[in-house]
Coordinates of C-alpha atoms and ligand atoms in Angstrom, one line a residue:
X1 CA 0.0 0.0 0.0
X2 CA 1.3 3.4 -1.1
X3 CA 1.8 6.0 1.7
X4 CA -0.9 8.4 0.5
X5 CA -3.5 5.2 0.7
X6 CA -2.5 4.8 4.5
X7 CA -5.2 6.8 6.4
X8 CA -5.6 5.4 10.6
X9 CA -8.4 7.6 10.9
X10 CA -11.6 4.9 10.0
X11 CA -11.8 4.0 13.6
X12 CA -14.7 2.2 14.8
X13 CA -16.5 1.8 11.1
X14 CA -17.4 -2.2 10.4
X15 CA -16.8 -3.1 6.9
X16 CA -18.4 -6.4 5.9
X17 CA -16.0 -8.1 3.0
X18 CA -17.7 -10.6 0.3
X19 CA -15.4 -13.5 -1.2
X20 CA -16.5 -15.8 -4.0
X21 CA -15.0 -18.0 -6.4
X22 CA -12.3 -16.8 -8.0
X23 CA -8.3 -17.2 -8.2
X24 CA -8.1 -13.9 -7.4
X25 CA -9.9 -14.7 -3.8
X26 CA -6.5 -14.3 -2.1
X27 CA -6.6 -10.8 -2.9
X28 CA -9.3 -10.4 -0.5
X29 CA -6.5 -11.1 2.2
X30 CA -4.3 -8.0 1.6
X31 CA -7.8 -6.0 1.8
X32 CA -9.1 -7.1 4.7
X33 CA -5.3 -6.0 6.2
X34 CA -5.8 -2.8 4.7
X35 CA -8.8 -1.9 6.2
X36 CA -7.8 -3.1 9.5
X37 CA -4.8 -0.4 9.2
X38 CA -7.4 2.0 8.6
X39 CA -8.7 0.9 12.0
X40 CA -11.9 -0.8 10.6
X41 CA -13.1 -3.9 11.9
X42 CA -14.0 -6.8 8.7
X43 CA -16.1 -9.3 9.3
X44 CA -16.7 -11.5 5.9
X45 CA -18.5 -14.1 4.0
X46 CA -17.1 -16.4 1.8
X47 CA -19.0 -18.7 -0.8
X48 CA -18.5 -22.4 -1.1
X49 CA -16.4 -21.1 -4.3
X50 CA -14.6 -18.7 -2.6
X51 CA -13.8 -21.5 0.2
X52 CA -12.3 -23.8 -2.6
X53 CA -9.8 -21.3 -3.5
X54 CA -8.9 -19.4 0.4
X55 CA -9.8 -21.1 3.6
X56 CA -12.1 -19.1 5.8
X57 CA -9.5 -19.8 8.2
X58 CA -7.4 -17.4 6.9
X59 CA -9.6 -14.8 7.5
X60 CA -10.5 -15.3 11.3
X61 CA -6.6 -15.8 11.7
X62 CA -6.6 -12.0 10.3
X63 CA -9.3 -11.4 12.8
X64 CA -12.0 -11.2 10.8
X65 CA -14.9 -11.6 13.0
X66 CA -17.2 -13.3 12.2
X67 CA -16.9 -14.8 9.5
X68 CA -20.0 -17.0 7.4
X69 CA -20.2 -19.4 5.4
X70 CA -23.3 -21.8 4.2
X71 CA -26.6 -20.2 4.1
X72 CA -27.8 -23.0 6.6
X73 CA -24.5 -23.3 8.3
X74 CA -26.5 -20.0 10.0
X75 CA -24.3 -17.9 11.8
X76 CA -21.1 -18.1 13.8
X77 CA -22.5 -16.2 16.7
X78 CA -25.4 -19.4 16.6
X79 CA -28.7 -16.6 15.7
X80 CA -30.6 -18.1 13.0
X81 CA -30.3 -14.9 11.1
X82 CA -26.9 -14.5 9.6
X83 CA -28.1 -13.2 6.0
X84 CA -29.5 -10.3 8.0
X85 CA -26.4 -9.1 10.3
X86 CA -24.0 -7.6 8.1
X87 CA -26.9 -5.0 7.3
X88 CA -27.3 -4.2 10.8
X89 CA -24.1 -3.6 12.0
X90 CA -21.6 -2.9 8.9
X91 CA -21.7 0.8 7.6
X92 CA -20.0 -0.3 3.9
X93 CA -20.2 -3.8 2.4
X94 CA -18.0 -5.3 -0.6
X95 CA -17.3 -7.7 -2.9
X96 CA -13.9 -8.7 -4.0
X97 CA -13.5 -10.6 -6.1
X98 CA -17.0 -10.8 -7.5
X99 CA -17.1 -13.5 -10.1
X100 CA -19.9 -13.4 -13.0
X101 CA -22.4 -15.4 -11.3
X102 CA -22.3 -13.0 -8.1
X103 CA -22.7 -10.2 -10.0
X104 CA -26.3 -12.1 -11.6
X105 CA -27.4 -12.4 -8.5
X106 CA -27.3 -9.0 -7.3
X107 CA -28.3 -7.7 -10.6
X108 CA -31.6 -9.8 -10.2
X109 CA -32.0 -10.1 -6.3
X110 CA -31.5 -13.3 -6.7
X111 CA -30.6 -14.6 -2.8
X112 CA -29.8 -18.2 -3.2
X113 CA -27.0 -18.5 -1.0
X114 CA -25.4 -16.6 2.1
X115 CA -23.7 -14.0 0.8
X116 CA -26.4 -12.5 -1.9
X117 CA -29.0 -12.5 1.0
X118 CA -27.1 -10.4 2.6
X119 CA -26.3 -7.9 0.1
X120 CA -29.9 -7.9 -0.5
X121 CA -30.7 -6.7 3.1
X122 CA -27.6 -4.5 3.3
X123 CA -29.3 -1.2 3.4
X124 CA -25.7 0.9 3.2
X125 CA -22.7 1.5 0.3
X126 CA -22.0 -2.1 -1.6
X127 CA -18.4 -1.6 -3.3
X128 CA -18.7 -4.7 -6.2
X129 CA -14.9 -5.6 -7.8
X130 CA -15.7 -8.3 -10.5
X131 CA -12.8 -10.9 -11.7
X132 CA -13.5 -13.4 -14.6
X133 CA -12.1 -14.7 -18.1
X134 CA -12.1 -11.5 -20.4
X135 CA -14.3 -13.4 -22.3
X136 CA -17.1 -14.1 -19.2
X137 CA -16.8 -10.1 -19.0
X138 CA -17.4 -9.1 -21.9
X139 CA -20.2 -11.9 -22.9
X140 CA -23.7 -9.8 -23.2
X141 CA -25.3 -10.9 -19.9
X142 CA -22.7 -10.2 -17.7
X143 CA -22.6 -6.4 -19.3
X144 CA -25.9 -6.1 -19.0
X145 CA -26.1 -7.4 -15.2
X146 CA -22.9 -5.1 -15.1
X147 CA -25.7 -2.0 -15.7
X148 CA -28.1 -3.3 -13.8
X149 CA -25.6 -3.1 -10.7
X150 CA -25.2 0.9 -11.8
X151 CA -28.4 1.5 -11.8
X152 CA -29.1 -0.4 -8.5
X153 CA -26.6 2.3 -7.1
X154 CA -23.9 -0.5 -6.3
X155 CA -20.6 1.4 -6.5
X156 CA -18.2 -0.4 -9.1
X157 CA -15.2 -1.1 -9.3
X158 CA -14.5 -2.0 -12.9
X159 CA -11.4 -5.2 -13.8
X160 CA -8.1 -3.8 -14.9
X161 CA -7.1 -5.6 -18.5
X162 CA -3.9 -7.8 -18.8
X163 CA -3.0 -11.5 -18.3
X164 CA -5.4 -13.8 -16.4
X165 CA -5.1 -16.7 -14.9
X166 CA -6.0 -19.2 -17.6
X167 CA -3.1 -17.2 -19.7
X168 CA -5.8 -14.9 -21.9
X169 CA -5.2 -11.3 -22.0
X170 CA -8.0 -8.8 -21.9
X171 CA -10.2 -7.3 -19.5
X172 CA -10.9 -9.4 -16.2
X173 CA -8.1 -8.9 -13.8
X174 CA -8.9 -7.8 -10.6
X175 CA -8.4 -4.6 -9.9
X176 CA -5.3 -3.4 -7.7
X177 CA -6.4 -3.6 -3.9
X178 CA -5.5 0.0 -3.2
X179 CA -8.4 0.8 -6.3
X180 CA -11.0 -1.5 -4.0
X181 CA -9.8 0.1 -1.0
X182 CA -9.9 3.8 -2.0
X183 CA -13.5 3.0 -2.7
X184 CA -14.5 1.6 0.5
X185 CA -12.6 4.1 2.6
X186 CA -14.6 6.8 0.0
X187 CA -18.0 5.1 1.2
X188 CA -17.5 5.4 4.9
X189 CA -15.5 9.0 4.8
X190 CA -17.9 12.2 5.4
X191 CA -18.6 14.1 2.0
X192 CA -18.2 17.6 3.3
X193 CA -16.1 18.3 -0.3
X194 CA -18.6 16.7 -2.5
X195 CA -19.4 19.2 -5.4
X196 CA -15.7 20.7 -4.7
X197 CA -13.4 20.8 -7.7
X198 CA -10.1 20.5 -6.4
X199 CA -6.6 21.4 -7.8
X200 CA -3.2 19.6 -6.2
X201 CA 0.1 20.4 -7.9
X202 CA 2.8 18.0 -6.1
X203 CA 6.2 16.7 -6.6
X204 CA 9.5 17.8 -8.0
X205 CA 9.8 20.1 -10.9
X206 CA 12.8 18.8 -13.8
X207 CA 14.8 21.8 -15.4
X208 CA 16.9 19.9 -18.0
X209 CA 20.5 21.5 -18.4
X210 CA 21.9 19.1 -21.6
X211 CA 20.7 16.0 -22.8
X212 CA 21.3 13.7 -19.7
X213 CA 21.5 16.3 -16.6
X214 CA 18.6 18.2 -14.7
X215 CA 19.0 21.1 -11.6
X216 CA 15.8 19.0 -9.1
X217 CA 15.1 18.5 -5.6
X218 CA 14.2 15.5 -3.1
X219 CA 10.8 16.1 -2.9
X220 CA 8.5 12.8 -3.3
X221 CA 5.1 14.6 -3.7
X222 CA 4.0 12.3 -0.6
X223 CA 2.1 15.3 1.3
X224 CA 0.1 16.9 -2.1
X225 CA -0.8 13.0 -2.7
X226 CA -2.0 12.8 0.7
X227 CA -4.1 16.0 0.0
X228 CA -5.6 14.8 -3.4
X229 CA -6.3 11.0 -1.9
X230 CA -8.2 13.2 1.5
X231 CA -9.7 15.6 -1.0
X232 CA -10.6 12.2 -3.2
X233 CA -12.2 10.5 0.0
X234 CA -14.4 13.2 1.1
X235 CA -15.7 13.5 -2.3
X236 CA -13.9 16.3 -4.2
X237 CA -13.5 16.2 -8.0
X238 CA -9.5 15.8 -7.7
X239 CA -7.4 16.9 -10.4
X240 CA -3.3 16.1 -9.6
X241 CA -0.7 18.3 -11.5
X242 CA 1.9 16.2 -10.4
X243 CA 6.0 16.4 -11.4
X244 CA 7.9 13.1 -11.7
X245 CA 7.3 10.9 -9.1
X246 CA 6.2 7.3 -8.4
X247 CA 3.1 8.0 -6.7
X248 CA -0.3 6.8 -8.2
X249 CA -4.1 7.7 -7.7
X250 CA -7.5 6.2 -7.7
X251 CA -8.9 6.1 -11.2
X252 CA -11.1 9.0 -10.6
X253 CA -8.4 11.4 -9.4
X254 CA -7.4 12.9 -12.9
X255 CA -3.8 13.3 -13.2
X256 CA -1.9 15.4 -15.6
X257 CA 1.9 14.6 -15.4
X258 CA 4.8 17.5 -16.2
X259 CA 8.4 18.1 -15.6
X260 CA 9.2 21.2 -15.9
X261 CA 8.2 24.2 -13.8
X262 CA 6.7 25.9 -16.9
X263 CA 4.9 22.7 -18.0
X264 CA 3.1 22.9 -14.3
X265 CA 2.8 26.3 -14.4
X266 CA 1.1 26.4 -18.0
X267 CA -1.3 23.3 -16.8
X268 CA -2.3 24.8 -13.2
X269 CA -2.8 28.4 -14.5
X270 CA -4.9 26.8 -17.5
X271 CA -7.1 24.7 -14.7
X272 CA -7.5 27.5 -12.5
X273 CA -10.0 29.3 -13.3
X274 CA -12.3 26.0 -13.6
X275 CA -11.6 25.2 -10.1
X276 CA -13.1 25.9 -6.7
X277 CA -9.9 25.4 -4.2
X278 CA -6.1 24.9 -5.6
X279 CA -3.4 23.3 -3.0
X280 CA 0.6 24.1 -4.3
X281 CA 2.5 21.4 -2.6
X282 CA 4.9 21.0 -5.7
X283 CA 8.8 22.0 -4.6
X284 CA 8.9 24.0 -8.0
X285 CA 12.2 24.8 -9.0
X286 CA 12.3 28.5 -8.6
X287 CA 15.4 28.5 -11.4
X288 CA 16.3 26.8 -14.1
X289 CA 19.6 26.8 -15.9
X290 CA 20.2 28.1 -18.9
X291 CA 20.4 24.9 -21.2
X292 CA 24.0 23.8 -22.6
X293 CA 21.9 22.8 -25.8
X294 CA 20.3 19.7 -26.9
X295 CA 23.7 17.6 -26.7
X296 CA 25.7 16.1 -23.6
X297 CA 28.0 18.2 -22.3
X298 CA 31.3 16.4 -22.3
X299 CA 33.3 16.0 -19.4
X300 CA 36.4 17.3 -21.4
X301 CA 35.0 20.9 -21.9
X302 CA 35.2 21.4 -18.5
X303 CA 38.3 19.7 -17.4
X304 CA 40.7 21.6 -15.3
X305 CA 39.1 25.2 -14.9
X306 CA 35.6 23.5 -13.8
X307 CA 32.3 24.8 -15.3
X308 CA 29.8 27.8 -14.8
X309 CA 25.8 27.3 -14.7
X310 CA 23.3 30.7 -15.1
X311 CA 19.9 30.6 -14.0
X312 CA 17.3 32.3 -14.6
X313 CA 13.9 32.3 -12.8
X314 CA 10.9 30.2 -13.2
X315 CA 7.3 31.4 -12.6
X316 CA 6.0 31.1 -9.4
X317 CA 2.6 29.5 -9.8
X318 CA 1.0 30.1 -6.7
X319 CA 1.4 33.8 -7.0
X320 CA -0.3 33.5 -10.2
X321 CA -3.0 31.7 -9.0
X322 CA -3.3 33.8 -6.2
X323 CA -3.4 37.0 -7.7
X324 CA -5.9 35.5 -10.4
X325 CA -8.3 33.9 -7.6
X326 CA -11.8 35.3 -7.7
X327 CA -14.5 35.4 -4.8
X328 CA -15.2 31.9 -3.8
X329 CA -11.9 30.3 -4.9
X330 CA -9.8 29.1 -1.9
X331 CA -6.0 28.8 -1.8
X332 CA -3.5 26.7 -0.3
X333 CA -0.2 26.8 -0.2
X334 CA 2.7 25.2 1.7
X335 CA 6.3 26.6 2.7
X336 CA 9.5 24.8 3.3
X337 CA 11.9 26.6 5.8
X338 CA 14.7 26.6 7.5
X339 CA 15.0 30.5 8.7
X340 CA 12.0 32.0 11.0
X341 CA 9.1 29.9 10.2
X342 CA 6.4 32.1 11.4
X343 CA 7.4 35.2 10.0
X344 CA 7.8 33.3 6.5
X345 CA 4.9 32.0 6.8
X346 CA 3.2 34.8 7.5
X347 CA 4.8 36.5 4.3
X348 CA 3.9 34.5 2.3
X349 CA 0.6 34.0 3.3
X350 CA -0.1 37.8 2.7
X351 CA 2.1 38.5 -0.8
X352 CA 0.8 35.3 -2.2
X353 CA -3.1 36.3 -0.9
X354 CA -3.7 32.5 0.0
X355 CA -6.4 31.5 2.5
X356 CA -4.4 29.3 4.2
X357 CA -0.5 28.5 4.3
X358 CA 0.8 25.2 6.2
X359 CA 4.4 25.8 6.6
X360 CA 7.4 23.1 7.9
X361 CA 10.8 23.4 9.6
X362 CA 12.5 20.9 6.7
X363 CA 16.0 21.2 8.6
X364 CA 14.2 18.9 11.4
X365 CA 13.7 15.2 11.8
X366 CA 10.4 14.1 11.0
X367 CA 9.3 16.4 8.5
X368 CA 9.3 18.1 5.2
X369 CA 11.3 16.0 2.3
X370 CA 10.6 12.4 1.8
X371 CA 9.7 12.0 5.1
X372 CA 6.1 9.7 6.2
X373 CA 5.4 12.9 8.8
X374 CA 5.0 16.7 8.8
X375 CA 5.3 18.7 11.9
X376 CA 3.2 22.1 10.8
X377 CA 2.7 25.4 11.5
X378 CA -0.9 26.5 9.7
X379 CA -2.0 30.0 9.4
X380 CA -4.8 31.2 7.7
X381 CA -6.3 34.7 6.5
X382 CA -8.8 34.9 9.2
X383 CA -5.9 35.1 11.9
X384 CA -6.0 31.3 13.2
X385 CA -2.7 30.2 13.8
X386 CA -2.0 26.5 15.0
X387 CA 1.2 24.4 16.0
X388 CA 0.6 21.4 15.1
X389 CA 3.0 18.1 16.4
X390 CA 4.7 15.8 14.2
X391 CA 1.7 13.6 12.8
X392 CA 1.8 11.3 9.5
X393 CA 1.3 13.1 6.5
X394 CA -1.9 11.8 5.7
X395 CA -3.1 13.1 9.2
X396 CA -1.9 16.7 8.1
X397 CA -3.8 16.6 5.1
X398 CA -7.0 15.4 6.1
X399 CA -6.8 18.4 9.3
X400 CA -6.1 20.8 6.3
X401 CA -9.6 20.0 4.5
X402 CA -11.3 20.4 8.0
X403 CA -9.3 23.7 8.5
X404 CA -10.6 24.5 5.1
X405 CA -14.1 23.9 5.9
X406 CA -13.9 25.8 9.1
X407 CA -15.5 29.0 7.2
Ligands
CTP501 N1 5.6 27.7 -5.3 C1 5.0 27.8 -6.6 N2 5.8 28.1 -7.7 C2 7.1 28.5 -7.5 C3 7.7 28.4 -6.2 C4 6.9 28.1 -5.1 O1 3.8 27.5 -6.8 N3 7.9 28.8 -8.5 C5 4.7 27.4 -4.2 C6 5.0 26.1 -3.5 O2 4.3 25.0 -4.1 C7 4.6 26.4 -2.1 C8 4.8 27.9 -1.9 O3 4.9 28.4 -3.3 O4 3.2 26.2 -1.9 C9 6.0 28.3 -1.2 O5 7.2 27.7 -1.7 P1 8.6 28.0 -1.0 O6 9.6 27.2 -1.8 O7 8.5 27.7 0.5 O8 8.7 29.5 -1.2 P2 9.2 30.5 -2.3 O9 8.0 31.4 -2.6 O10 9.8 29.7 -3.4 O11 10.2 31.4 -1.6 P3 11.7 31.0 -0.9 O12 12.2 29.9 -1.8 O13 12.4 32.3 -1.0 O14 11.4 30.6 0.5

């Protein structure tokens, strides 16, 4: 699990976990350990399919509790009324992997064993993640249950393509865990930035000096991609400008990838207007050199006397976007330090006209570059100034939407 996917704060919400039939079934292993992270307690059902692939064992070894099979098995706890439980006590329900005869029954109410009975009484979010032969997938009926689980509001989780198990190659596959898990944490996270559209520019920026060299900076875009994934949960429409880095998003999360600081700066200024809050996390470069040319600069130019790089400056986006914000539009932006933090901070807050600025002490342990944590300092325009202690990152960001939403 990527460190942007690792939010602790789900504690206390009961997510009931559906298995059937399917090689991928041992997938369903690694999710029920994720949502645990995220402090949710599982409790699962597994079909007689999915019991021919993963023991249920597994699972209450995990501690997933309880755990049901059979329909007349009944239920672990000994009440006759297993196929009704998971609706009165889980707040999400999902079903990974969902194989093609799973999906029919839900599709057509159809509650003929265990675990369809109790998606049929489960009154809350049902995440469905279906993996099959390309070939089952894309066969007529199984599209056209497909819609029918749209329409029943089921929230879905479409297969990835690529190799499956019985060595075809199409549409089928699983899709990744962390996909099935966004989605789940998405249907038990408050939606207080539903209806928001929501720019994050994160990451390095790349000024190329010849053909192999570029002037950079450590940054790993961990704390913007913890602000897009928050933004994501809570129901924003997330759109990532994000400079090279490995990080990846939930399908919905558009991302538009650049390198230099006048590729992001061209993209965010172009988005801008279209959006409702923008959050600059990126470390842009704020100079680039002046390029040696196309070519690689050979060592034996330079040999003996040493070399000499100009620069000259890049734009600095969230200025622009901050003197180009109109009434409504919220800005964020972030500052790394290593002088007086406050007074920086407060600077910046007021030549940049942001609405909030969360600024770091990178020179200490435990925060700013490529670190898991941030220890902040947030002020906003309204006055509110707040110290916060060394938390993980995705902690930060998901305090930064509520500060947001304080107004
Ligand atoms: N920023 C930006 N474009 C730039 C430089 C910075 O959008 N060309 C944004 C960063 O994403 C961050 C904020 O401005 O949100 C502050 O960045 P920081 O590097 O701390 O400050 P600078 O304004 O660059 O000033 P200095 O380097 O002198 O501290």
């Amino acid at each position: 699990m990527q460190p942007h996917y690792r939010f602790a704060g789900f504690l206390g919400k009961r997510v009931h976990l559906g298995v059937t039939g399917s090689i991928a079934a041992y997938k369903a292993l690694d999710l029920l350990r994720s949502l645990q992270e995220a402090g949710c307690l599982v409790s699962a059902t597994l079909t007689d399919g999915a019991a021919e692939f993963v023991r249920p064992l597994s699972f209450e070894a995990l501690g997933a509790s309880p755990v049901y099979g059979s329909m007349f098995e009944g239920s672990p706890s000994g009440s006759a009324f297993g196929h009704l439980e998971p609706g009165q006590a889980a707040h999400a329900m999902v079903i990974a992997p969902a194989t093609a005869a799973t999906i029919a029954r839900l599709a057509f109410g159809l509650a003929d064993d265990m675990l369809s009975c109790q998606a049929l009484a489960f009154p809350g979010p049902k995440i469905v993640a279906p993996a099959m032969n390309p070939r089952m997938w894309e066969a007529p009926a199984t599209r056209r249950n497909w819609e029918m689980l749209g329409e029943l509001g089921y929230i879905r989780v479409r297969p990835w393509s690529g190799h499956v198990a019985c060595g075809d190659t199409g549409e089928g596959r699983l899709a990744p865990v962390e996909e099935i898990f966004a989605s789940v944490l998405r249907a038990l996270a408050p939606q207080d930035l539903a209806g928001r559209k929501v720019l994050v520019t994160l990451g390095p920026t790349r000024e190329p000096w010849d053909a192999v060299r570029f002037w950079s900076n450590p940054s790993s875009g961990l704390m913007g991609a913890c602000l897009a994934m928050a933004a994501h949960l809570r129901g924003a429409d997330v759109t990532v400008v994000a400079g090279p880095t490995v990080l990846t998003f939930p399908e919905a999360v558009r991302v538009v990838p650049v390198t230099t600081a006048r590729q992001m700066f061209e993209v965010a200024t172009d988005l801008w207007p279209s959006m409702d809050v923008a959050c600059c996390t990126a470390a842009v470069a704020d100079f680039r050199p002046v390029p040696f040319g196309e070519t690689k600069f050979k060592k034996a130019s330079g040999a003996g006397q040493g070399i000499t790089v100009e620069f000259t400056p890049n734009p600095d986006i969230l200025r622009t976007l901050g003197e180009a914000k109109r009434d409504g539009q919220r800005l964020i932006g972030f500052a790394a330090e290593t002088g007086d933090l406050k007074a920086e901070a407060g600077r910046k807050l007021q030549s940049k006209r942001l609405d909030i600025i969360a600024a770091n002490d990178i020179s200490k342990a435990g925060s700013g570059f490529a670190s898991a944590t941030n220890e902040m300092y947030v002020l906003d325009a309204a006055g509110r100034r707040e110290t916060w202690p060394q938390l993980d990152k995705t902690e930060v960001a998901w305090r930064l939407w509520d500060h947001l939403l304080l107004d």
